[in-house]
Amino acid sequence: EQMDPSDLQLIPAPKLRKLLGGVSDMTLYRWLKAGTFPPPVIAGNRRYWRTTDVAQWQEASLQSIKPKM
């Protein structure tokens, strides 16, 4: 299986928080602790998230709030 280059794209925590509507670091921590948000990749004391993981989380979150018709 060939790896998609987008699987390797990483988002640093500050950019991720802004992307998610300006959530605080504490909110991100709570989501991680609750297991409701994808875990980060740790590189040199910094946290990064795979763009594919975040996109999947966003899609799942949207599906869970869609009104049932």
N, CA, C and O atoms as a Maestro MAE file, in Angstrom:
{
 s_m_m2io_version
 :::
 2.0.0
}

f_m_ct {
 s_m_title
 :::
 protein
 m_atom[276] {
  # First column is atom index #
  i_m_mmod_type
  r_m_x_coord
  r_m_y_coord
  r_m_z_coord
  i_m_residue_number
  s_m_chain_name
  s_m_pdb_residue_name
  s_m_pdb_atom_name
  i_m_atomic_number
  :::
  1 25 0.846 -1.191 0.000 1 A "GLU " " N  " 7
  2 3 0.000 0.000 0.000 1 A "GLU " " CA " 6
  3 2 0.882 1.241 0.000 1 A "GLU " " C  " 6
  4 15 1.821 1.352 0.788 1 A "GLU " " O  " 8
  5 25 0.570 2.158 -0.881 2 A "GLN " " N  " 7
  6 3 1.361 3.381 -0.998 2 A "GLN " " CA " 6
  7 2 0.831 4.435 -0.028 2 A "GLN " " C  " 6
  8 15 -0.380 4.595 0.129 2 A "GLN " " O  " 8
  9 25 1.744 5.146 0.616 3 A "MET " " N  " 7
  10 3 1.344 6.167 1.577 3 A "MET " " CA " 6
  11 2 1.027 7.475 0.864 3 A "MET " " C  " 6
  12 15 1.759 7.911 -0.025 3 A "MET " " O  " 8
  13 25 -0.064 8.082 1.268 4 A "ASP " " N  " 7
  14 3 -0.467 9.383 0.730 4 A "ASP " " CA " 6
  15 2 0.371 10.455 1.417 4 A "ASP " " C  " 6
  16 15 0.485 10.438 2.642 4 A "ASP " " O  " 8
  17 25 0.966 11.394 0.666 5 A "PRO " " N  " 7
  18 3 1.772 12.450 1.293 5 A "PRO " " CA " 6
  19 2 1.000 13.266 2.329 5 A "PRO " " C  " 6
  20 15 1.600 13.803 3.260 5 A "PRO " " O  " 8
  21 25 -0.326 13.368 2.178 6 A "SER " " N  " 7
  22 3 -1.115 14.126 3.159 6 A "SER " " CA " 6
  23 2 -1.119 13.441 4.522 6 A "SER " " C  " 6
  24 15 -1.384 14.087 5.535 6 A "SER " " O  " 8
  25 25 -0.828 12.140 4.561 7 A "ASP " " N  " 7
  26 3 -0.735 11.422 5.840 7 A "ASP " " CA " 6
  27 2 0.446 11.927 6.665 7 A "ASP " " C  " 6
  28 15 0.478 11.761 7.885 7 A "ASP " " O  " 8
  29 25 1.411 12.542 5.994 8 A "LEU " " N  " 7
  30 3 2.615 13.001 6.677 8 A "LEU " " CA " 6
  31 2 2.535 14.462 7.094 8 A "LEU " " C  " 6
  32 15 3.416 14.943 7.806 8 A "LEU " " O  " 8
  33 25 1.497 15.181 6.667 9 A "GLN " " N  " 7
  34 3 1.379 16.593 7.006 9 A "GLN " " CA " 6
  35 2 0.981 16.733 8.467 9 A "GLN " " C  " 6
  36 15 0.041 16.090 8.934 9 A "GLN " " O  " 8
  37 25 1.713 17.584 9.179 10 A "LEU " " N  " 7
  38 3 1.481 17.772 10.604 10 A "LEU " " CA " 6
  39 2 1.106 19.215 10.905 10 A "LEU " " C  " 6
  40 15 1.592 20.144 10.260 10 A "LEU " " O  " 8
  41 25 0.236 19.390 11.894 11 A "ILE " " N  " 7
  42 3 -0.198 20.718 12.324 11 A "ILE " " CA " 6
  43 2 0.310 20.936 13.747 11 A "ILE " " C  " 6
  44 15 0.034 20.111 14.617 11 A "ILE " " O  " 8
  45 25 1.044 22.019 14.013 12 A "PRO " " N  " 7
  46 3 1.487 22.295 15.379 12 A "PRO " " CA " 6
  47 2 0.297 22.744 16.239 12 A "PRO " " C  " 6
  48 15 -0.704 23.236 15.719 12 A "PRO " " O  " 8
  49 25 0.421 22.568 17.556 13 A "ALA " " N  " 7
  50 3 -0.679 22.858 18.484 13 A "ALA " " CA " 6
  51 2 -1.260 24.273 18.335 13 A "ALA " " C  " 6
  52 15 -2.482 24.406 18.272 13 A "ALA " " O  " 8
  53 25 -0.443 25.333 18.276 14 A "PRO " " N  " 7
  54 3 -1.047 26.673 18.162 14 A "PRO " " CA " 6
  55 2 -1.901 26.845 16.898 14 A "PRO " " C  " 6
  56 15 -2.977 27.444 16.941 14 A "PRO " " O  " 8
  57 25 -1.410 26.317 15.784 15 A "LYS " " N  " 7
  58 3 -2.159 26.410 14.530 15 A "LYS " " CA " 6
  59 2 -3.435 25.570 14.611 15 A "LYS " " C  " 6
  60 15 -4.482 25.975 14.106 15 A "LYS " " O  " 8
  61 25 -3.345 24.407 15.244 16 A "LEU " " N  " 7
  62 3 -4.499 23.533 15.404 16 A "LEU " " CA " 6
  63 2 -5.585 24.210 16.236 16 A "LEU " " C  " 6
  64 15 -6.761 24.176 15.876 16 A "LEU " " O  " 8
  65 25 -5.187 24.823 17.346 17 A "ARG " " N  " 7
  66 3 -6.167 25.495 18.205 17 A "ARG " " CA " 6
  67 2 -6.879 26.604 17.438 17 A "ARG " " C  " 6
  68 15 -8.090 26.778 17.577 17 A "ARG " " O  " 8
  69 25 -6.139 27.348 16.636 18 A "LYS " " N  " 7
  70 3 -6.733 28.414 15.827 18 A "LYS " " CA " 6
  71 2 -7.687 27.819 14.788 18 A "LYS " " C  " 6
  72 15 -8.783 28.337 14.574 18 A "LYS " " O  " 8
  73 25 -7.263 26.734 14.149 19 A "LEU " " N  " 7
  74 3 -8.074 26.052 13.151 19 A "LEU " " CA " 6
  75 2 -9.397 25.562 13.740 19 A "LEU " " C  " 6
  76 15 -10.417 25.532 13.051 19 A "LEU " " O  " 8
  77 25 -9.372 25.182 15.005 20 A "LEU " " N  " 7
  78 3 -10.567 24.663 15.674 20 A "LEU " " CA " 6
  79 2 -11.398 25.768 16.313 20 A "LEU " " C  " 6
  80 15 -12.205 25.504 17.204 20 A "LEU " " O  " 8
  81 25 -11.208 26.983 15.866 21 A "GLY " " N  " 7
  82 3 -12.044 28.081 16.343 21 A "GLY " " CA " 6
  83 2 -11.480 28.828 17.523 21 A "GLY " " C  " 6
  84 15 -12.208 29.543 18.213 21 A "GLY " " O  " 8
  85 25 -10.191 28.675 17.769 22 A "GLY " " N  " 7
  86 3 -9.561 29.402 18.862 22 A "GLY " " CA " 6
  87 2 -9.731 28.733 20.216 22 A "GLY " " C  " 6
  88 15 -9.748 29.410 21.243 22 A "GLY " " O  " 8
  89 25 -9.859 27.404 20.229 23 A "VAL " " N  " 7
  90 3 -9.984 26.706 21.513 23 A "VAL " " CA " 6
  91 2 -8.703 26.880 22.328 23 A "VAL " " C  " 6
  92 15 -7.621 27.064 21.772 23 A "VAL " " O  " 8
  93 25 -8.839 26.821 23.626 24 A "SER " " N  " 7
  94 3 -7.682 26.984 24.505 24 A "SER " " CA " 6
  95 2 -6.865 25.695 24.565 24 A "SER " " C  " 6
  96 15 -7.328 24.626 24.167 24 A "SER " " O  " 8
  97 25 -5.655 25.822 25.067 25 A "ASP " " N  " 7
  98 3 -4.810 24.652 25.263 25 A "ASP " " CA " 6
  99 2 -5.462 23.706 26.272 25 A "ASP " " C  " 6
  100 15 -5.345 22.486 26.153 25 A "ASP " " O  " 8
  101 25 -6.148 24.274 27.264 26 A "MET " " N  " 7
  102 3 -6.826 23.464 28.281 26 A "MET " " CA " 6
  103 2 -7.957 22.649 27.664 26 A "MET " " C  " 6
  104 15 -8.161 21.493 28.036 26 A "MET " " O  " 8
  105 25 -8.694 23.239 26.726 27 A "THR " " N  " 7
  106 3 -9.765 22.498 26.038 27 A "THR " " CA " 6
  107 2 -9.173 21.331 25.269 27 A "THR " " C  " 6
  108 15 -9.691 20.215 25.324 27 A "THR " " O  " 8
  109 25 -8.095 21.587 24.557 28 A "LEU " " N  " 7
  110 3 -7.420 20.524 23.825 28 A "LEU " " CA " 6
  111 2 -6.965 19.414 24.776 28 A "LEU " " C  " 6
  112 15 -7.111 18.229 24.475 28 A "LEU " " O  " 8
  113 25 -6.420 19.805 25.914 29 A "TYR " " N  " 7
  114 3 -5.978 18.843 26.930 29 A "TYR " " CA " 6
  115 2 -7.163 18.001 27.411 29 A "TYR " " C  " 6
  116 15 -7.052 16.781 27.536 29 A "TYR " " O  " 8
  117 25 -8.292 18.654 27.678 30 A "ARG " " N  " 7
  118 3 -9.477 17.924 28.161 30 A "ARG " " CA " 6
  119 2 -9.977 16.925 27.121 30 A "ARG " " C  " 6
  120 15 -10.340 15.799 27.458 30 A "ARG " " O  " 8
  121 25 -9.994 17.344 25.852 31 A "TRP " " N  " 7
  122 3 -10.419 16.430 24.786 31 A "TRP " " CA " 6
  123 2 -9.493 15.229 24.704 31 A "TRP " " C  " 6
  124 15 -9.944 14.096 24.533 31 A "TRP " " O  " 8
  125 25 -8.187 15.483 24.826 32 A "LEU " " N  " 7
  126 3 -7.216 14.387 24.772 32 A "LEU " " CA " 6
  127 2 -7.383 13.449 25.959 32 A "LEU " " C  " 6
  128 15 -7.354 12.228 25.802 32 A "LEU " " O  " 8
  129 25 -7.556 14.016 27.137 33 A "LYS " " N  " 7
  130 3 -7.710 13.222 28.363 33 A "LYS " " CA " 6
  131 2 -8.975 12.371 28.302 33 A "LYS " " C  " 6
  132 15 -8.996 11.236 28.778 33 A "LYS " " O  " 8
  133 25 -10.039 12.937 27.706 34 A "ALA " " N  " 7
  134 3 -11.308 12.220 27.579 34 A "ALA " " CA " 6
  135 2 -11.272 11.176 26.461 34 A "ALA " " C  " 6
  136 15 -12.160 10.329 26.360 34 A "ALA " " O  " 8
  137 25 -10.235 11.248 25.626 35 A "GLY " " N  " 7
  138 3 -10.122 10.302 24.529 35 A "GLY " " CA " 6
  139 2 -11.025 10.638 23.353 35 A "GLY " " C  " 6
  140 15 -11.290 9.783 22.507 35 A "GLY " " O  " 8
  141 25 -11.499 11.877 23.295 36 A "THR " " N  " 7
  142 3 -12.402 12.279 22.215 36 A "THR " " CA " 6
  143 2 -11.678 12.982 21.074 36 A "THR " " C  " 6
  144 15 -12.308 13.364 20.087 36 A "THR " " O  " 8
  145 25 -10.368 13.157 21.194 37 A "PHE " " N  " 7
  146 3 -9.590 13.829 20.166 37 A "PHE " " CA " 6
  147 2 -8.383 12.970 19.837 37 A "PHE " " C  " 6
  148 15 -7.829 12.322 20.725 37 A "PHE " " O  " 8
  149 25 -7.962 12.952 18.571 38 A "PRO " " N  " 7
  150 3 -6.810 12.105 18.199 38 A "PRO " " CA " 6
  151 2 -5.538 12.514 18.938 38 A "PRO " " C  " 6
  152 15 -5.296 13.701 19.155 38 A "PRO " " O  " 8
  153 25 -4.737 11.544 19.319 39 A "PRO " " N  " 7
  154 3 -3.493 11.851 20.035 39 A "PRO " " CA " 6
  155 2 -2.470 12.541 19.128 39 A "PRO " " C  " 6
  156 15 -2.453 12.319 17.918 39 A "PRO " " O  " 8
  157 25 -1.629 13.368 19.717 40 A "PRO " " N  " 7
  158 3 -0.611 14.056 18.923 40 A "PRO " " CA " 6
  159 2 0.600 13.173 18.646 40 A "PRO " " C  " 6
  160 15 0.797 12.124 19.260 40 A "PRO " " O  " 8
  161 25 1.391 13.637 17.708 41 A "VAL " " N  " 7
  162 3 2.717 13.080 17.457 41 A "VAL " " CA " 6
  163 2 3.662 14.004 18.209 41 A "VAL " " C  " 6
  164 15 3.635 15.217 18.004 41 A "VAL " " O  " 8
  165 25 4.494 13.445 19.075 42 A "ILE " " N  " 7
  166 3 5.434 14.263 19.852 42 A "ILE " " CA " 6
  167 2 6.777 14.257 19.133 42 A "ILE " " C  " 6
  168 15 7.328 13.201 18.822 42 A "ILE " " O  " 8
  169 25 7.290 15.450 18.876 43 A "ALA " " N  " 7
  170 3 8.601 15.574 18.228 43 A "ALA " " CA " 6
  171 2 9.353 16.712 18.902 43 A "ALA " " C  " 6
  172 15 8.984 17.879 18.773 43 A "ALA " " O  " 8
  173 25 10.399 16.362 19.611 44 A "GLY " " N  " 7
  174 3 11.223 17.378 20.259 44 A "GLY " " CA " 6
  175 2 10.461 18.267 21.223 44 A "GLY " " C  " 6
  176 15 10.581 19.490 21.155 44 A "GLY " " O  " 8
  177 25 9.679 17.680 22.121 45 A "ASN " " N  " 7
  178 3 8.894 18.417 23.123 45 A "ASN " " CA " 6
  179 2 7.757 19.240 22.537 45 A "ASN " " C  " 6
  180 15 7.168 20.062 23.239 45 A "ASN " " O  " 8
  181 25 7.446 19.041 21.295 46 A "ARG " " N  " 7
  182 3 6.330 19.761 20.671 46 A "ARG " " CA " 6
  183 2 5.280 18.759 20.216 46 A "ARG " " C  " 6
  184 15 5.585 17.613 19.885 46 A "ARG " " O  " 8
  185 25 4.034 19.223 20.208 47 A "ARG " " N  " 7
  186 3 2.921 18.365 19.793 47 A "ARG " " CA " 6
  187 2 2.459 18.772 18.395 47 A "ARG " " C  " 6
  188 15 2.294 19.951 18.084 47 A "ARG " " O  " 8
  189 25 2.259 17.747 17.569 48 A "TYR " " N  " 7
  190 3 1.764 17.943 16.214 48 A "TYR " " CA " 6
  191 2 0.641 16.933 15.983 48 A "TYR " " C  " 6
  192 15 0.634 15.844 16.556 48 A "TYR " " O  " 8
  193 25 -0.298 17.319 15.134 49 A "TRP " " N  " 7
  194 3 -1.377 16.409 14.776 49 A "TRP " " CA " 6
  195 2 -1.356 16.163 13.288 49 A "TRP " " C  " 6
  196 15 -1.084 17.068 12.499 49 A "TRP " " O  " 8
  197 25 -1.645 14.925 12.907 50 A "ARG " " N  " 7
  198 3 -1.738 14.578 11.488 50 A "ARG " " CA " 6
  199 2 -3.003 15.223 10.927 50 A "ARG " " C  " 6
  200 15 -4.074 15.142 11.530 50 A "ARG " " O  " 8
  201 25 -2.868 15.858 9.781 51 A "THR " " N  " 7
  202 3 -4.029 16.518 9.166 51 A "THR " " CA " 6
  203 2 -5.145 15.511 8.882 51 A "THR " " C  " 6
  204 15 -6.326 15.843 8.991 51 A "THR " " O  " 8
  205 25 -4.772 14.288 8.520 52 A "THR " " N  " 7
  206 3 -5.789 13.273 8.233 52 A "THR " " CA " 6
  207 2 -6.566 12.904 9.491 52 A "THR " " C  " 6
  208 15 -7.782 12.725 9.429 52 A "THR " " O  " 8
  209 25 -5.882 12.787 10.640 53 A "ASP " " N  " 7
  210 3 -6.563 12.471 11.915 53 A "ASP " " CA " 6
  211 2 -7.545 13.571 12.292 53 A "ASP " " C  " 6
  212 15 -8.670 13.298 12.710 53 A "ASP " " O  " 8
  213 25 -7.106 14.828 12.138 54 A "VAL " " N  " 7
  214 3 -7.954 15.968 12.496 54 A "VAL " " CA " 6
  215 2 -9.162 16.031 11.562 54 A "VAL " " C  " 6
  216 15 -10.276 16.291 12.015 54 A "VAL " " O  " 8
  217 25 -8.956 15.799 10.274 55 A "ALA " " N  " 7
  218 3 -10.058 15.820 9.310 55 A "ALA " " CA " 6
  219 2 -11.075 14.728 9.630 55 A "ALA " " C  " 6
  220 15 -12.280 14.964 9.546 55 A "ALA " " O  " 8
  221 25 -10.604 13.541 9.993 56 A "GLN " " N  " 7
  222 3 -11.505 12.445 10.344 56 A "GLN " " CA " 6
  223 2 -12.292 12.787 11.613 56 A "GLN " " C  " 6
  224 15 -13.485 12.498 11.701 56 A "GLN " " O  " 8
  225 25 -11.628 13.399 12.590 57 A "TRP " " N  " 7
  226 3 -12.295 13.809 13.826 57 A "TRP " " CA " 6
  227 2 -13.370 14.852 13.526 57 A "TRP " " C  " 6
  228 15 -14.478 14.776 14.056 57 A "TRP " " O  " 8
  229 25 -13.037 15.834 12.667 58 A "GLN " " N  " 7
  230 3 -14.004 16.874 12.317 58 A "GLN " " CA " 6
  231 2 -15.218 16.263 11.616 58 A "GLN " " C  " 6
  232 15 -16.356 16.628 11.910 58 A "GLN " " O  " 8
  233 25 -14.978 15.347 10.705 59 A "GLU " " N  " 7
  234 3 -16.085 14.709 9.985 59 A "GLU " " CA " 6
  235 2 -16.969 13.914 10.944 59 A "GLU " " C  " 6
  236 15 -18.195 13.985 10.860 59 A "GLU " " O  " 8
  237 25 -16.359 13.167 11.844 60 A "ALA " " N  " 7
  238 3 -17.126 12.395 12.825 60 A "ALA " " CA " 6
  239 2 -17.920 13.315 13.751 60 A "ALA " " C  " 6
  240 15 -19.051 13.003 14.123 60 A "ALA " " O  " 8
  241 25 -17.326 14.443 14.118 61 A "SER " " N  " 7
  242 3 -18.015 15.406 14.977 61 A "SER " " CA " 6
  243 2 -19.220 15.996 14.257 61 A "SER " " C  " 6
  244 15 -20.284 16.163 14.853 61 A "SER " " O  " 8
  245 25 -19.054 16.310 12.980 62 A "LEU " " N  " 7
  246 3 -20.166 16.857 12.204 62 A "LEU " " CA " 6
  247 2 -21.287 15.829 12.042 62 A "LEU " " C  " 6
  248 15 -22.467 16.170 12.121 62 A "LEU " " O  " 8
  249 25 -20.912 14.577 11.817 63 A "GLN " " N  " 7
  250 3 -21.914 13.519 11.662 63 A "GLN " " CA " 6
  251 2 -22.727 13.342 12.942 63 A "GLN " " C  " 6
  252 15 -23.923 13.055 12.886 63 A "GLN " " O  " 8
  253 25 -22.085 13.511 14.085 64 A "SER " " N  " 7
  254 3 -22.772 13.289 15.358 64 A "SER " " CA " 6
  255 2 -23.758 14.401 15.696 64 A "SER " " C  " 6
  256 15 -24.655 14.199 16.516 64 A "SER " " O  " 8
  257 25 -23.605 15.588 15.068 65 A "ILE " " N  " 7
  258 3 -24.528 16.681 15.379 65 A "ILE " " CA " 6
  259 2 -25.531 16.950 14.261 65 A "ILE " " C  " 6
  260 15 -26.382 17.829 14.394 65 A "ILE " " O  " 8
  261 25 -25.439 16.202 13.157 66 A "LYS " " N  " 7
  262 3 -26.383 16.384 12.060 66 A "LYS " " CA " 6
  263 2 -27.777 15.996 12.525 66 A "LYS " " C  " 6
  264 15 -27.953 14.964 13.172 66 A "LYS " " O  " 8
  265 25 -28.770 16.819 12.197 67 A "PRO " " N  " 7
  266 3 -30.140 16.453 12.580 67 A "PRO " " CA " 6
  267 2 -30.602 15.213 11.804 67 A "PRO " " C  " 6
  268 15 -30.308 15.060 10.618 67 A "PRO " " O  " 8
  269 25 -31.311 14.359 12.480 68 A "LYS " " N  " 7
  270 3 -31.838 13.146 11.853 68 A "LYS " " CA " 6
  271 2 -33.090 13.512 11.063 68 A "LYS " " C  " 6
  272 15 -33.995 14.165 11.581 68 A "LYS " " O  " 8
  273 25 -33.129 13.087 9.812 69 A "MET " " N  " 7
  274 3 -34.318 13.398 8.987 69 A "MET " " CA " 6
  275 2 -35.053 12.137 8.635 69 A "MET " " C  " 6
  276 15 -36.075 12.188 7.950 69 A "MET " " O  " 8
  :::
 }
 m_bond[275] {
  # First column is bond index #
  i_m_from
  i_m_to
  i_m_order
  :::
  1 1 2 1
  2 2 3 1
  3 3 4 2
  4 3 5 1
  5 5 6 1
  6 6 7 1
  7 7 8 2
  8 7 9 1
  9 9 10 1
  10 10 11 1
  11 11 12 2
  12 11 13 1
  13 13 14 1
  14 14 15 1
  15 15 16 2
  16 15 17 1
  17 17 18 1
  18 18 19 1
  19 19 20 2
  20 19 21 1
  21 21 22 1
  22 22 23 1
  23 23 24 2
  24 23 25 1
  25 25 26 1
  26 26 27 1
  27 27 28 2
  28 27 29 1
  29 29 30 1
  30 30 31 1
  31 31 32 2
  32 31 33 1
  33 33 34 1
  34 34 35 1
  35 35 36 2
  36 35 37 1
  37 37 38 1
  38 38 39 1
  39 39 40 2
  40 39 41 1
  41 41 42 1
  42 42 43 1
  43 43 44 2
  44 43 45 1
  45 45 46 1
  46 46 47 1
  47 47 48 2
  48 47 49 1
  49 49 50 1
  50 50 51 1
  51 51 52 2
  52 51 53 1
  53 53 54 1
  54 54 55 1
  55 55 56 2
  56 55 57 1
  57 57 58 1
  58 58 59 1
  59 59 60 2
  60 59 61 1
  61 61 62 1
  62 62 63 1
  63 63 64 2
  64 63 65 1
  65 65 66 1
  66 66 67 1
  67 67 68 2
  68 67 69 1
  69 69 70 1
  70 70 71 1
  71 71 72 2
  72 71 73 1
  73 73 74 1
  74 74 75 1
  75 75 76 2
  76 75 77 1
  77 77 78 1
  78 78 79 1
  79 79 80 2
  80 79 81 1
  81 81 82 1
  82 82 83 1
  83 83 84 2
  84 83 85 1
  85 85 86 1
  86 86 87 1
  87 87 88 2
  88 87 89 1
  89 89 90 1
  90 90 91 1
  91 91 92 2
  92 91 93 1
  93 93 94 1
  94 94 95 1
  95 95 96 2
  96 95 97 1
  97 97 98 1
  98 98 99 1
  99 99 100 2
  100 99 101 1
  101 101 102 1
  102 102 103 1
  103 103 104 2
  104 103 105 1
  105 105 106 1
  106 106 107 1
  107 107 108 2
  108 107 109 1
  109 109 110 1
  110 110 111 1
  111 111 112 2
  112 111 113 1
  113 113 114 1
  114 114 115 1
  115 115 116 2
  116 115 117 1
  117 117 118 1
  118 118 119 1
  119 119 120 2
  120 119 121 1
  121 121 122 1
  122 122 123 1
  123 123 124 2
  124 123 125 1
  125 125 126 1
  126 126 127 1
  127 127 128 2
  128 127 129 1
  129 129 130 1
  130 130 131 1
  131 131 132 2
  132 131 133 1
  133 133 134 1
  134 134 135 1
  135 135 136 2
  136 135 137 1
  137 137 138 1
  138 138 139 1
  139 139 140 2
  140 139 141 1
  141 141 142 1
  142 142 143 1
  143 143 144 2
  144 143 145 1
  145 145 146 1
  146 146 147 1
  147 147 148 2
  148 147 149 1
  149 149 150 1
  150 150 151 1
  151 151 152 2
  152 151 153 1
  153 153 154 1
  154 154 155 1
  155 155 156 2
  156 155 157 1
  157 157 158 1
  158 158 159 1
  159 159 160 2
  160 159 161 1
  161 161 162 1
  162 162 163 1
  163 163 164 2
  164 163 165 1
  165 165 166 1
  166 166 167 1
  167 167 168 2
  168 167 169 1
  169 169 170 1
  170 170 171 1
  171 171 172 2
  172 171 173 1
  173 173 174 1
  174 174 175 1
  175 175 176 2
  176 175 177 1
  177 177 178 1
  178 178 179 1
  179 179 180 2
  180 179 181 1
  181 181 182 1
  182 182 183 1
  183 183 184 2
  184 183 185 1
  185 185 186 1
  186 186 187 1
  187 187 188 2
  188 187 189 1
  189 189 190 1
  190 190 191 1
  191 191 192 2
  192 191 193 1
  193 193 194 1
  194 194 195 1
  195 195 196 2
  196 195 197 1
  197 197 198 1
  198 198 199 1
  199 199 200 2
  200 199 201 1
  201 201 202 1
  202 202 203 1
  203 203 204 2
  204 203 205 1
  205 205 206 1
  206 206 207 1
  207 207 208 2
  208 207 209 1
  209 209 210 1
  210 210 211 1
  211 211 212 2
  212 211 213 1
  213 213 214 1
  214 214 215 1
  215 215 216 2
  216 215 217 1
  217 217 218 1
  218 218 219 1
  219 219 220 2
  220 219 221 1
  221 221 222 1
  222 222 223 1
  223 223 224 2
  224 223 225 1
  225 225 226 1
  226 226 227 1
  227 227 228 2
  228 227 229 1
  229 229 230 1
  230 230 231 1
  231 231 232 2
  232 231 233 1
  233 233 234 1
  234 234 235 1
  235 235 236 2
  236 235 237 1
  237 237 238 1
  238 238 239 1
  239 239 240 2
  240 239 241 1
  241 241 242 1
  242 242 243 1
  243 243 244 2
  244 243 245 1
  245 245 246 1
  246 246 247 1
  247 247 248 2
  248 247 249 1
  249 249 250 1
  250 250 251 1
  251 251 252 2
  252 251 253 1
  253 253 254 1
  254 254 255 1
  255 255 256 2
  256 255 257 1
  257 257 258 1
  258 258 259 1
  259 259 260 2
  260 259 261 1
  261 261 262 1
  262 262 263 1
  263 263 264 2
  264 263 265 1
  265 265 266 1
  266 266 267 1
  267 267 268 2
  268 267 269 1
  269 269 270 1
  270 270 271 1
  271 271 272 2
  272 271 273 1
  273 273 274 1
  274 274 275 1
  275 275 276 2
  :::
 }
}
